[in-house]
């Protein structure tokens, strides 16, 4: 696994006057990851990404990309990295094609074939020669991703790519990230506060709070380790309550207006359903609930109390 480690930070920190925006951060991103980088507003996500892309210098620590120290060998470290930070900017009076041509020229030149290829990857082929000022917000976000792909990087770092998008726009970006990972074999580092979006695409994740790492690991494993809830709807409610309270595997019962929320292992759901039916309850639905949002809030709320 160590051979596949393509991004690593060691004690990465950034201080502004008396405030530490990021402190002693040890990140690990492996080849093939869709890595969700999460945290509340002000947690230090964008500051970290700016350091990863060498847009600002860390106060202490270092970044290693593809085995190269960013501090010692910047060009070699960033050779296989592309990224966007927050809102991508363009010349609005120029076309998407011309904007990418200019960006490519700043990096030694990009041929026409590659520009059209990346515009096709993000679904903008039909609008390649339209002025960017005619683009929707979602199209501009996709153009920003196209810009990050110009050099055909192995690692793509995206800071809030779905920020401000409507549900359709978010779906398009999610599908694009899946395509880049599965079909283009890119490693993706995705910063976002839209937790459900990250949950649908991420394989590994890290949660940052107050500039410090809270947890890091595989999404599925982290979610499986946490407390799990099952939301049950059924009638009559009195019987439903009586049955669930008899089950030894149910740790806590919370009554809702239309349902009951049970703290219990998912593996005991079949036994719960069997007991409900046997107890004369008409079961309308049994829904396992252990989302990334639940996990994120439990982690960050616990940290804030320390």
Steps between C-alpha positions, in 0.01 A plus 500: 500500500787738581614485137164647398527799735508799265422788737628527854525792739717499809417736787363747245411827673408856406494786749354848448622726781378325817253268324581156367286444189646149461707318757707178488302349213599151382303409186538187290346466153553177306493435129143436386337676797204729477605676818238709680656790691234621742452754774275785612551849361826643627646156576804563278409302187571771242817606684621140483423471128684828432803352673469175303500696174787724615284814487601586857795382707449296816627637829635157592495153352517376143297349218621200301345435158595193298807458720622860457519759773297807401736719701816364338384395152189704416492442122548123525244474780228687308570351158216246528257716699207713383251691709256783556463703819156634591340694210687466166551829311499553125505772238124530458520673160699209355384153406564191710743377236696827504514505880648152506741590220633790709538280810677238291738761357601603852608140561700457181217456251209259453394373160150539356426129532558499877290813556206350311552169682470653848199708394343175385581332833304766690213511250574838341585397144188666357581828676876504444499821296231688693604785725529398864271788603213300343574199722293394799669465839512122458665530159764731646570243772543231234728731302709541815536123520593492130773753576638278775511206255694673222836349591344152540590481872492181704371686808215752474428722802155662499400759759119524539420407135123482568481828694190698402368243254141383468421126539545432128836678499615303804395176331702591191813574706453178697474299178807679364703413811391137470601500131841654574563240769361187332568563131787750497675335800557832674552533873262766632526710815164664557440774755135568578250592770224312312537179694243291318672578169835384638341185646380397154845521337776480763696184580715655774465819701645730763311734728661825605378715790660820631797436276578157642436146381210329674485171311631344177430168330274301269149646481320165532712386794461828688124504452466136601687566825265773615161480668224388266131587489198326355189705430185287532147593393208276591155478658364485761768716656440371852573142391802618304645668809426200721673257263815705441549558873514121552789454254833472681695624197312834498713739708284813479152590374412853383137566412436716194165633376460236229767248595744371759877530484683203647870486589599144407734288284395467135561124515199464734249659260359161382441398864327833565267462203415143602417614856284787377296280269461234768387771743217610270661816364425602141851601390498784246876556472833415663780736393865465607649843561868562544596784271821693466312803631420317825862392536635845414276679749572253780875536446514880468248562781699278735820681405344843561419398859860415581 
